[in-house]
């Protein structure tokens, strides 16, 4: 294996869906295209992708199950293979292969599962295969649950010694107020110790099936920065967003030491 740089890209449900909560294939295609382009430039990506719950909903429609947790388990176990089929086909179109790794938070505790996960992801990278991870929503409940996939992405980035983490969402980054209002400015640089609570409002919280939100992204980005991982929070719907970040263009909000 050539010595490639490693980045982690996280894509949330809000990036890949339209207002009718349908998965928008061209968005996934745009992400994969950029991952393939970076691979040619010796930069490998671990993709952390949500979408299983919404994909399951697309297949099943309304559920007869009243219990919210059980319903989420069912939706995600229907939707996860659907997400992987979408990714499999798109990666194949770009001449690449992808694979699935579904951890729970417990798997990050020191021990055999953690070691096995490192081994597997290392092996996939050696083979030039793109690891796609998501929380194992079918079985990860209560104590073994991540707060959201921003946390999973951060733990993966630390685990695999990635140099950069890109958290893609549906707004351009952190704003100094409500992004829908006039005169609100994008904050392009943030330090790990900065107190950002004043910028986090309810309008920054995510809606629908995704968890997370701007507060969580900043919190995890600041944790990652302390471990020397530079994080970018940016709009995953923008065409060349990942490549532009890697090329050092001023995109989104950067959190670094
Ligand atoms: N793992 C969930 C899914 O695939 C989403 C979790 C999150 O948004 O953080 O739908």
XYZ file of N, CA and C and ligand atoms in Angstrom:
781
model
N 0.841 -1.205 0.000
C 0.000 0.000 0.000
C 0.869 1.244 0.000
N 0.530 2.193 -0.879
C 1.249 3.471 -0.835
C 0.838 4.193 0.433
N 1.698 5.081 0.922
C 1.336 5.776 2.136
C 0.349 6.899 1.843
N -0.897 6.646 2.160
C -1.915 7.637 1.841
C -2.316 8.397 3.104
N -2.758 9.622 2.911
C -3.297 10.395 4.038
C -4.706 9.913 4.308
N -5.152 10.079 5.543
C -6.471 9.584 5.895
C -7.367 10.708 6.422
N -8.572 10.793 5.874
C -9.549 11.746 6.413
C -10.849 11.005 6.738
N -11.629 11.613 7.620
C -12.953 11.069 7.933
C -13.996 12.082 7.461
N -14.958 11.602 6.680
C -16.044 12.474 6.216
C -17.348 11.932 6.783
N -18.091 12.793 7.459
C -19.375 12.362 8.019
C -20.514 13.052 7.286
N -21.459 12.276 6.832
C -22.606 12.863 6.140
C -23.892 12.535 6.904
N -24.618 13.595 7.234
C -25.836 13.440 8.031
C -27.064 13.227 7.158
N -28.119 12.741 7.785
C -29.380 12.488 7.074
C -29.882 13.746 6.369
N -29.719 14.909 7.030
C -30.249 16.151 6.442
C -29.549 16.538 5.136
N -28.330 16.040 4.939
C -27.608 16.358 3.702
C -28.183 15.551 2.535
N -28.515 14.303 2.821
C -28.850 13.388 1.716
C -30.347 13.306 1.414
N -31.163 14.096 2.140
C -32.610 14.020 1.894
C -33.159 15.365 1.402
N -34.280 15.289 0.690
C -34.959 16.525 0.291
C -36.058 16.838 1.301
N -36.861 17.853 0.996
C -37.850 18.266 2.008
C -38.975 17.240 2.189
N -39.102 16.317 1.242
C -40.085 15.243 1.409
C -39.472 14.019 2.084
N -38.264 14.212 2.649
C -37.571 13.116 3.340
C -37.235 11.940 2.434
N -36.965 12.225 1.180
C -36.524 11.184 0.251
C -35.023 11.309 0.055
N -34.356 10.190 -0.115
C -32.910 10.227 -0.349
C -32.637 10.735 -1.761
N -31.716 11.686 -1.846
C -31.395 12.314 -3.131
C -30.093 11.695 -3.646
N -30.199 10.800 -4.611
C -29.011 10.080 -5.108
C -27.885 10.993 -5.603
N -28.212 12.057 -6.346
C -27.119 12.914 -6.828
C -26.244 13.482 -5.703
N -26.815 13.656 -4.517
C -25.999 14.150 -3.391
C -24.964 13.084 -3.016
N -25.404 11.830 -2.933
C -24.471 10.740 -2.590
C -23.426 10.601 -3.698
N -23.876 10.746 -4.926
C -22.976 10.627 -6.077
C -21.888 11.705 -6.020
N -22.316 12.896 -5.689
C -21.371 14.010 -5.585
C -20.313 13.743 -4.505
N -20.727 13.142 -3.395
C -19.771 12.837 -2.321
C -18.784 11.761 -2.772
N -19.336 10.704 -3.364
C -18.493 9.584 -3.801
C -17.491 10.052 -4.866
N -17.966 10.898 -5.773
C -17.089 11.421 -6.838
C -15.867 12.114 -6.215
N -16.115 12.877 -5.176
C -15.004 13.597 -4.532
C -14.070 12.637 -3.786
N -14.668 11.623 -3.144
C -13.850 10.625 -2.435
C -12.943 9.903 -3.441
N -13.519 9.600 -4.627
C -12.732 8.927 -5.670
C -11.620 9.852 -6.181
N -11.944 11.111 -6.335
C -10.929 12.073 -6.807
C -9.782 12.171 -5.794
N -10.125 12.228 -4.517
C -9.077 12.323 -3.490
C -8.235 11.053 -3.439
N -8.876 9.913 -3.652
C -8.139 8.646 -3.642
C -7.028 8.672 -4.690
N -7.361 9.236 -5.855
C -6.354 9.360 -6.926
C -5.194 10.258 -6.484
N -5.487 11.116 -5.542
C -4.444 12.025 -5.040
C -3.822 11.500 -3.740
N -3.971 10.208 -3.507
C -3.385 9.543 -2.340
C -3.978 9.988 -0.999
N -5.233 10.365 -1.029
C -5.925 10.668 0.228
C -7.080 9.680 0.367
N -7.060 8.897 1.435
C -8.123 7.911 1.642
C -9.167 8.447 2.606
N -10.383 7.998 2.415
C -11.504 8.494 3.225
C -12.182 7.345 3.956
N -12.504 7.594 5.216
C -13.476 6.735 5.900
C -14.766 7.541 5.912
N -15.827 6.964 5.368
C -17.101 7.680 5.295
C -17.971 7.244 6.478
N -18.446 8.213 7.226
C -19.413 7.926 8.289
C -20.756 8.405 7.759
N -21.621 7.485 7.436
C -22.876 7.876 6.787
C -24.097 7.480 7.595
N -24.938 8.444 7.855
C -26.264 8.165 8.411
C -27.173 7.751 7.253
N -28.440 7.693 7.508
C -29.394 7.446 6.423
C -30.169 6.158 6.560
N -29.737 5.272 7.496
C -30.411 3.971 7.545
C -31.886 4.110 7.932
N -32.173 4.979 8.885
C -33.556 5.088 9.364
C -34.462 5.648 8.263
N -33.986 6.698 7.632
C -34.807 7.323 6.589
C -34.951 6.379 5.379
N -33.885 5.634 5.082
C -33.955 4.695 3.954
C -34.939 3.573 4.271
N -34.981 3.152 5.527
C -35.924 2.108 5.948
C -37.357 2.602 5.852
N -37.528 3.877 6.198
C -38.865 4.482 6.118
C -39.341 4.548 4.680
N -38.419 4.841 3.779
C -38.776 4.911 2.361
C -39.296 3.559 1.881
N -38.692 2.488 2.388
C -39.075 1.146 1.958
C -40.393 0.720 2.619
N -40.451 0.879 3.944
C -41.582 0.322 4.701
C -42.794 1.247 4.710
N -42.562 2.534 4.604
C -43.668 3.482 4.761
C -44.055 3.539 6.234
N -45.309 3.858 6.515
C -45.739 3.943 7.914
C -45.659 2.587 8.578
N -45.212 2.607 9.838
C -45.021 1.342 10.547
C -46.197 1.062 11.473
N -46.461 -0.230 11.711
C -47.514 -0.607 12.669
C -46.977 -0.550 14.099
N -45.652 -0.408 14.237
C -45.024 -0.492 15.563
C -45.180 0.831 16.304
N -45.730 0.748 17.509
C -45.981 1.970 18.285
C -44.726 2.419 19.029
N -43.960 1.458 19.521
C -42.785 1.793 20.326
C -41.701 2.448 19.444
N -41.294 3.659 19.844
C -40.399 4.464 19.012
C -39.032 3.785 18.801
N -38.522 3.220 19.887
C -37.204 2.587 19.813
C -37.228 1.382 18.881
N -38.253 0.555 19.081
C -38.376 -0.653 18.248
C -38.554 -0.267 16.777
N -39.335 0.791 16.564
C -39.584 1.246 15.189
C -38.283 1.698 14.527
N -37.474 2.412 15.314
C -36.185 2.888 14.797
C -35.259 1.707 14.459
N -35.279 0.697 15.341
C -34.469 -0.516 15.080
C -34.898 -1.158 13.758
N -36.212 -1.269 13.598
C -36.743 -1.926 12.401
C -36.417 -1.120 11.148
N -36.689 0.189 11.223
C -36.388 1.041 10.058
C -34.905 0.940 9.686
N -34.040 1.028 10.701
C -32.604 1.064 10.378
C -32.129 -0.268 9.821
N -32.685 -1.378 10.331
C -32.191 -2.654 9.800
C -32.713 -2.914 8.394
N -33.833 -2.291 8.037
C -34.284 -2.370 6.634
C -33.452 -1.411 5.775
N -33.184 -0.243 6.332
C -32.556 0.819 5.536
C -31.057 0.687 5.343
N -30.370 0.084 6.315
C -28.898 0.024 6.207
C -28.430 -0.727 4.945
N -28.986 -1.932 4.669
C -28.560 -2.585 3.413
C -28.943 -1.780 2.178
N -30.014 -1.028 2.273
C -30.421 -0.198 1.132
C -29.382 0.905 0.901
N -28.936 1.524 2.009
C -27.890 2.553 1.886
C -26.645 1.942 1.254
N -26.301 0.735 1.718
C -25.071 0.105 1.210
C -25.212 -0.265 -0.262
N -26.419 -0.643 -0.662
C -26.598 -0.949 -2.087
C -26.409 0.315 -2.928
N -26.983 1.412 -2.432
C -26.794 2.688 -3.143
C -25.308 3.010 -3.242
N -24.615 2.955 -2.098
C -23.188 3.288 -2.099
C -22.393 2.312 -2.980
N -22.721 1.023 -2.853
C -21.999 0.009 -3.637
C -22.050 0.363 -5.124
N -23.271 0.663 -5.594
C -23.444 0.963 -7.027
C -22.723 2.245 -7.424
N -22.800 3.247 -6.579
C -22.166 4.529 -6.954
C -20.639 4.377 -6.931
N -20.111 3.741 -5.878
C -18.653 3.543 -5.841
C -18.187 2.723 -7.049
N -18.970 1.713 -7.410
C -18.609 0.890 -8.570
C -18.525 1.747 -9.838
N -19.462 2.685 -9.973
C -19.433 3.583 -11.140
C -18.133 4.393 -11.193
N -17.530 4.614 -10.033
C -16.261 5.355 -10.001
C -15.057 4.414 -9.881
N -15.295 3.139 -10.150
C -14.197 2.169 -10.157
C -13.672 1.843 -8.767
N -14.519 2.042 -7.740
C -14.045 1.775 -6.375
C -14.957 0.779 -5.659
N -14.415 0.244 -4.560
C -15.202 -0.679 -3.741
C -15.422 -0.049 -2.364
N -16.533 -0.424 -1.735
C -16.780 0.075 -0.384
C -17.186 -1.090 0.512
N -17.134 -0.852 1.817
C -17.456 -1.905 2.778
C -18.156 -1.294 3.979
N -18.805 -2.142 4.755
C -19.597 -1.657 5.885
C -19.001 -2.071 7.225
N -18.892 -1.110 8.133
C -18.496 -1.416 9.518
C -19.509 -0.722 10.421
N -20.218 -1.512 11.237
C -21.282 -0.935 12.067
C -20.975 -1.105 13.556
N -20.292 -0.160 14.156
C -19.974 -0.320 15.577
C -21.076 0.207 16.507
N -20.974 -0.164 17.746
C -21.723 0.505 18.812
C -20.675 1.224 19.664
N -21.130 2.064 20.571
C -20.163 2.826 21.374
C -19.277 1.890 22.205
N -19.862 0.797 22.649
C -19.103 -0.175 23.468
C -17.874 -0.710 22.741
N -17.969 -0.792 21.410
C -16.852 -1.350 20.636
C -15.603 -0.469 20.713
N -15.769 0.758 21.199
C -14.602 1.654 21.315
C -13.907 1.510 22.661
N -14.503 0.769 23.588
C -13.809 0.523 24.869
C -12.574 -0.324 24.603
N -11.474 -0.054 25.336
C -10.281 -0.874 25.117
C -10.622 -2.354 25.241
N -10.170 -3.138 24.295
C -10.457 -4.573 24.323
C -10.504 -5.150 22.930
N -11.009 -6.357 22.884
C -10.956 -7.138 21.651
C -11.750 -6.498 20.501
N -12.952 -5.971 20.792
C -13.770 -5.397 19.716
C -13.076 -4.198 19.082
N -12.483 -3.384 19.939
C -11.786 -2.186 19.447
C -10.609 -2.612 18.557
N -9.833 -3.571 19.036
C -8.684 -4.051 18.255
C -9.146 -4.642 16.923
N -10.232 -5.397 16.977
C -10.742 -6.016 15.746
C -11.205 -4.962 14.752
N -11.814 -3.911 15.294
C -12.305 -2.842 14.415
C -11.132 -2.149 13.721
N -10.085 -1.862 14.482
C -8.887 -1.234 13.893
C -8.332 -2.145 12.793
N -8.209 -3.415 13.127
C -7.691 -4.400 12.173
C -8.471 -4.407 10.877
N -9.786 -4.433 11.020
C -10.651 -4.511 9.842
C -10.530 -3.238 9.002
N -10.615 -2.085 9.649
C -10.567 -0.826 8.883
C -9.195 -0.674 8.222
N -8.147 -1.040 8.962
C -6.790 -0.997 8.378
C -6.718 -1.873 7.133
N -7.275 -3.074 7.255
C -7.262 -4.026 6.134
C -7.995 -3.458 4.931
N -9.161 -2.861 5.176
C -9.931 -2.277 4.068
C -9.126 -1.175 3.379
N -8.479 -0.348 4.195
C -7.692 0.752 3.614
C -6.523 0.185 2.809
N -5.911 -0.878 3.339
C -4.807 -1.524 2.601
C -5.268 -2.007 1.239
N -6.508 -2.491 1.197
C -7.061 -3.018 -0.058
C -7.601 -1.916 -0.960
N -7.546 -0.684 -0.495
C -8.072 0.426 -1.291
C -9.594 0.473 -1.306
N -10.203 -0.156 -0.292
C -11.664 -0.173 -0.189
C -12.097 0.947 0.771
N -13.194 1.617 0.451
C -13.648 2.719 1.316
C -14.515 2.171 2.453
N -14.056 2.294 3.702
C -14.899 1.846 4.811
C -16.054 2.829 5.028
N -17.259 2.303 5.082
C -18.418 3.142 5.405
C -18.923 2.695 6.770
N -18.971 3.610 7.710
C -19.442 3.231 9.036
C -20.725 3.980 9.360
N -21.513 3.338 10.166
C -22.708 3.968 10.733
C -22.896 3.290 12.082
N -23.623 3.931 12.955
C -23.939 3.265 14.211
C -24.758 2.011 13.917
N -24.520 0.959 14.677
C -25.323 -0.248 14.505
C -26.675 -0.026 15.185
N -27.533 0.740 14.506
C -28.797 1.178 15.117
C -29.742 0.025 15.467
N -29.543 -1.123 14.846
C -30.435 -2.256 15.126
C -30.246 -2.769 16.553
N -29.028 -2.675 17.067
C -28.775 -3.242 18.400
C -28.225 -2.228 19.400
N -27.847 -1.054 18.914
C -27.188 -0.138 19.845
C -28.222 0.755 20.522
N -28.515 0.407 21.750
C -29.536 1.131 22.495
C -28.976 1.542 23.851
N -29.569 2.567 24.406
C -29.177 3.080 25.732
C -27.683 3.216 25.911
N -27.094 2.379 26.789
C -25.691 2.566 27.177
C -24.705 2.410 26.018
N -25.090 1.650 25.006
C -24.117 1.415 23.929
C -24.306 2.382 22.762
N -25.175 3.381 22.966
C -25.498 4.318 21.886
C -24.529 5.497 21.831
N -24.176 5.940 20.638
C -23.451 7.203 20.492
C -24.460 8.336 20.684
N -23.954 9.513 21.060
C -24.906 10.628 21.158
C -25.458 10.906 19.762
N -24.641 10.733 18.754
C -25.030 10.913 17.356
C -23.848 10.483 16.494
N -23.997 10.591 15.168
C -22.891 10.156 14.310
C -21.713 11.140 14.301
N -21.907 12.342 14.839
C -20.761 13.258 15.003
C -19.798 12.651 16.022
N -20.359 12.048 17.046
C -19.513 11.377 18.042
C -18.817 10.164 17.419
N -19.573 9.372 16.658
C -18.966 8.209 15.996
C -17.810 8.654 15.090
N -18.042 9.704 14.310
C -16.996 10.186 13.391
C -15.745 10.598 14.173
N -15.943 11.271 15.289
C -14.810 11.733 16.105
C -14.037 10.544 16.669
N -14.771 9.553 17.163
C -14.099 8.369 17.723
C -13.347 7.602 16.637
N -13.928 7.514 15.456
C -13.266 6.822 14.330
C -12.008 7.588 13.918
N -12.129 8.917 13.852
C -10.980 9.737 13.434
C -9.820 9.551 14.420
N -10.156 9.518 15.711
C -9.116 9.301 16.726
C -8.527 7.897 16.621
N -9.427 6.932 16.508
C -9.026 5.518 16.469
C -8.049 5.244 15.329
N -8.333 5.854 14.161
C -7.550 5.534 12.966
C -6.501 6.605 12.645
N -6.309 7.540 13.581
C -5.310 8.614 13.406
C -5.507 9.421 12.129
N -6.736 9.807 11.877
C -6.991 10.650 10.702
C -6.434 12.046 10.956
N -6.065 12.730 9.873
C -5.530 14.086 10.050
C -6.650 15.124 10.041
N -7.718 14.812 9.328
C -8.823 15.771 9.208
C -10.164 15.056 9.321
N -11.137 15.822 9.833
C -12.503 15.293 9.892
C -13.419 16.356 9.265
N -14.292 15.920 8.385
C -15.208 16.864 7.731
C -16.636 16.460 8.097
N -17.321 17.328 8.830
C -18.696 17.042 9.235
C -19.633 17.789 8.292
N -20.303 17.045 7.442
C -21.161 17.684 6.444
C -22.590 17.793 6.953
N -23.132 18.998 6.806
C -24.501 19.228 7.232
C -25.215 20.016 6.139
N -26.422 20.562 6.447
C -27.146 21.254 5.371
C -27.061 22.772 5.468
N -26.176 23.271 6.334
C -25.883 24.715 6.292
C -24.367 24.888 6.133
N -23.967 26.125 5.811
C -22.573 26.338 5.391
C -21.555 26.284 6.527
N -22.004 26.212 7.763
C -21.077 26.168 8.891
C -21.703 26.872 10.081
N -20.859 27.355 10.988
C -21.367 28.040 12.189
C -21.585 29.517 11.880
N -22.757 30.010 12.190
C -23.072 31.434 12.006
C -23.110 32.141 13.352
N -22.914 33.460 13.314
C -22.943 34.203 14.578
C -24.380 34.543 14.996
N -25.355 33.944 14.383
C -26.766 34.151 14.730
C -27.603 33.206 13.893
N -28.870 33.490 13.809
C -29.753 32.651 13.002
C -29.403 32.791 11.514
N -28.965 31.698 10.859
C -28.510 31.793 9.474
C -29.596 32.264 8.498
N -30.868 32.170 8.907
C -31.944 32.613 8.015
C -32.117 34.134 8.035
N -31.491 34.785 9.041
C -31.672 36.238 9.149
C -30.573 36.972 8.397
N -30.886 38.185 7.994
C -29.900 39.024 7.296
C -28.759 39.422 8.240
N -27.640 39.796 7.679
C -26.466 40.285 8.419
C -25.861 39.235 9.346
N -26.207 37.981 9.172
C -25.578 36.950 9.999
C -24.341 36.476 9.259
N -23.266 36.356 10.001
C -22.004 36.015 9.320
C -21.531 34.598 9.660
N -20.908 33.986 8.669
C -20.315 32.663 8.874
C -19.004 32.841 9.644
N -18.813 32.019 10.649
C -17.557 32.093 11.409
C -16.617 31.062 10.792
N -15.505 31.526 10.246
C -14.687 30.565 9.496
C -13.648 29.843 10.353
N -13.265 30.422 11.492
C -12.265 29.765 12.330
C -12.680 29.752 13.787
N -12.482 28.618 14.425
C -12.848 28.483 15.835
C -11.707 27.789 16.553
N -11.459 28.212 17.792
C -10.406 27.539 18.564
C -11.023 26.520 19.522
N -10.234 25.493 19.882
C -10.805 24.433 20.722
C -11.359 24.932 22.052
N -10.790 26.040 22.574
C -11.234 26.447 23.922
C -12.333 27.508 23.889
N -12.633 27.991 22.689
C -13.607 29.076 22.594
C -14.978 28.644 23.117
N -15.625 29.541 23.861
C -16.970 29.227 24.323
C -17.966 29.630 23.231
N -18.622 28.642 22.671
C -19.448 28.896 21.484
C -20.935 28.851 21.784
N -21.266 28.684 23.075
C -22.680 28.471 23.391
C -23.550 29.638 22.919
N -22.953 30.850 22.880
C -23.752 32.016 22.460
C -24.229 31.919 21.004
N -23.538 31.095 20.224
C -23.918 30.969 18.811
C -24.929 29.853 18.554
N -25.139 29.038 19.571
C -25.980 27.860 19.343
C -27.414 28.159 19.752
N -28.294 28.160 18.768
C -29.700 28.399 19.095
C -30.495 27.177 18.676
N -31.775 27.170 18.987
C -32.616 26.031 18.618
C -32.661 25.840 17.110
N -32.517 26.961 16.375
C -32.580 26.844 14.913
C -31.381 26.082 14.365
N -30.362 25.905 15.201
C -29.183 25.162 14.769
C -29.289 23.669 15.057
N -30.352 23.290 15.753
C -30.492 21.869 16.081
C -31.066 21.130 14.879
N -30.690 19.856 14.764
C -31.177 19.137 13.590
C -32.600 18.641 13.822
N -33.294 18.440 12.734
C -34.673 17.977 12.826
C -34.800 16.629 12.130
N -35.960 16.028 12.210
C -36.207 14.794 11.470
C -35.488 13.615 12.080
N -35.004 12.722 11.221
C -34.442 11.455 11.698
C -33.026 11.578 12.242
N -32.289 12.584 11.796
C -30.911 12.716 12.249
C -30.865 13.234 13.677
N -29.826 12.794 14.412
C -29.593 13.410 15.711
C -28.506 14.454 15.490
N -27.850 14.881 16.515
C -26.756 15.831 16.306
C -27.263 17.260 16.233
N -26.693 18.072 15.397
C -27.000 19.496 15.360
C -25.705 20.264 15.530
N -25.765 21.596 15.403
C -24.537 22.388 15.410
C -23.793 22.304 16.755
N -24.546 22.285 17.852
C -23.904 22.215 19.176
C -23.048 20.966 19.291
N -23.607 19.857 18.880
C -22.879 18.593 18.958
C -21.660 18.604 18.025
N -21.841 19.159 16.834
C -20.714 19.210 15.884
C -19.557 19.998 16.466
N -19.886 21.150 17.049
C -18.813 21.992 17.607
C -18.152 21.312 18.791
N -18.956 20.714 19.618
C -18.427 20.021 20.777
C -17.443 18.927 20.354
N -17.839 18.119 19.377
C -16.963 17.039 18.931
C -15.768 17.571 18.159
N -15.983 18.630 17.396
C -14.866 19.237 16.650
C -13.812 19.761 17.642
N -14.273 20.347 18.741
C -13.326 20.879 19.730
C -12.569 19.740 20.424
N -13.273 18.635 20.674
C -12.594 17.458 21.261
C -11.546 16.918 20.292
N -11.917 16.851 19.015
C -10.990 16.329 17.996
C -9.766 17.241 17.880
N -9.995 18.552 17.918
C -8.883 19.511 17.779
C -7.834 19.276 18.868
N -8.314 18.962 20.069
C -7.376 18.697 21.172
C -6.525 17.463 20.895
N -6.993 16.600 19.998
C -6.217 15.404 19.621
C -5.507 15.635 18.290
N -5.399 16.916 17.908
C -4.685 17.275 16.673
C -5.393 16.922 15.382
N -6.686 16.723 15.467
C -7.460 16.465 14.243
C -8.194 17.768 13.898
N -7.917 18.300 12.731
C -8.606 19.521 12.312
C -9.974 19.148 11.756
N -11.000 19.853 12.248
C -12.369 19.545 11.785
C -12.942 20.706 10.982
N -13.699 20.361 9.959
C -14.396 21.361 9.155
C -15.875 21.016 9.207
N -16.689 22.037 9.475
C -18.148 21.857 9.420
C -18.614 22.604 8.176
N -19.213 21.892 7.252
C -19.509 22.533 5.968
C -20.772 21.946 5.350
N -21.196 22.583 4.261
C -22.454 22.192 3.611
C -22.230 21.055 2.602
N -22.760 19.889 2.944
C -22.562 18.701 2.108
C -23.317 18.743 0.806
N -24.204 19.733 0.654
C -24.950 19.827 -0.609
C -24.164 20.618 -1.647
N -23.099 21.281 -1.219
C -22.290 22.049 -2.172
C -21.403 21.114 -2.993
N -21.319 21.432 -4.263
C -20.699 20.520 -5.231
C -19.323 19.966 -4.866
N -18.373 20.851 -4.598
C -16.999 20.369 -4.489
C -16.452 20.497 -3.070
N -17.370 20.444 -2.112
C -17.032 20.870 -0.754
C -15.832 20.123 -0.137
N -15.771 18.811 -0.305
C -14.705 18.038 0.341
C -13.356 18.382 -0.302
N -13.343 18.372 -1.624
C -12.096 18.660 -2.353
C -11.637 20.099 -2.074
N -12.589 21.024 -2.043
C -12.224 22.422 -1.752
C -11.576 22.541 -0.372
N -12.117 21.843 0.596
C -11.536 21.888 1.953
C -10.109 21.343 1.916
N -9.940 20.216 1.271
C -8.609 19.602 1.211
C -7.638 20.516 0.460
N -8.149 21.254 -0.517
C -7.300 22.182 -1.269
C -7.042 23.482 -0.511
N -7.567 23.566 0.701
C -7.269 24.725 1.541
C -8.109 25.957 1.237
N -9.193 25.760 0.471
C -10.056 26.920 0.199
C -10.848 27.268 1.461
N -11.240 28.511 1.559
C -12.013 28.977 2.723
C -13.452 28.491 2.607
N -13.728 27.340 3.216
C -15.067 26.747 3.127
C -15.509 26.353 4.530
N -16.725 26.703 4.895
C -17.290 26.269 6.156
C -16.575 26.830 7.371
N -16.721 26.135 8.488
C -16.091 26.540 9.749
C -14.989 25.542 10.097
N -13.802 26.095 10.326
C -12.669 25.221 10.639
C -12.422 25.274 12.149
N -12.245 24.116 12.752
C -11.939 24.060 14.179
C -10.581 23.401 14.336
N -9.610 24.158 14.801
C -8.261 23.573 14.935
C -7.509 24.254 16.059
N -6.386 23.680 16.422
C -5.563 24.235 17.507
C -4.988 25.591 17.097
N -27.531 6.293 12.598
C -28.718 7.021 12.203
C -29.121 6.650 10.779
O -28.372 6.016 10.071
C -28.529 8.518 12.304
C -27.814 9.004 13.525
C -27.447 10.485 13.490
O -28.060 11.249 12.755
O -26.526 10.913 14.154
O -30.186 6.994 10.330
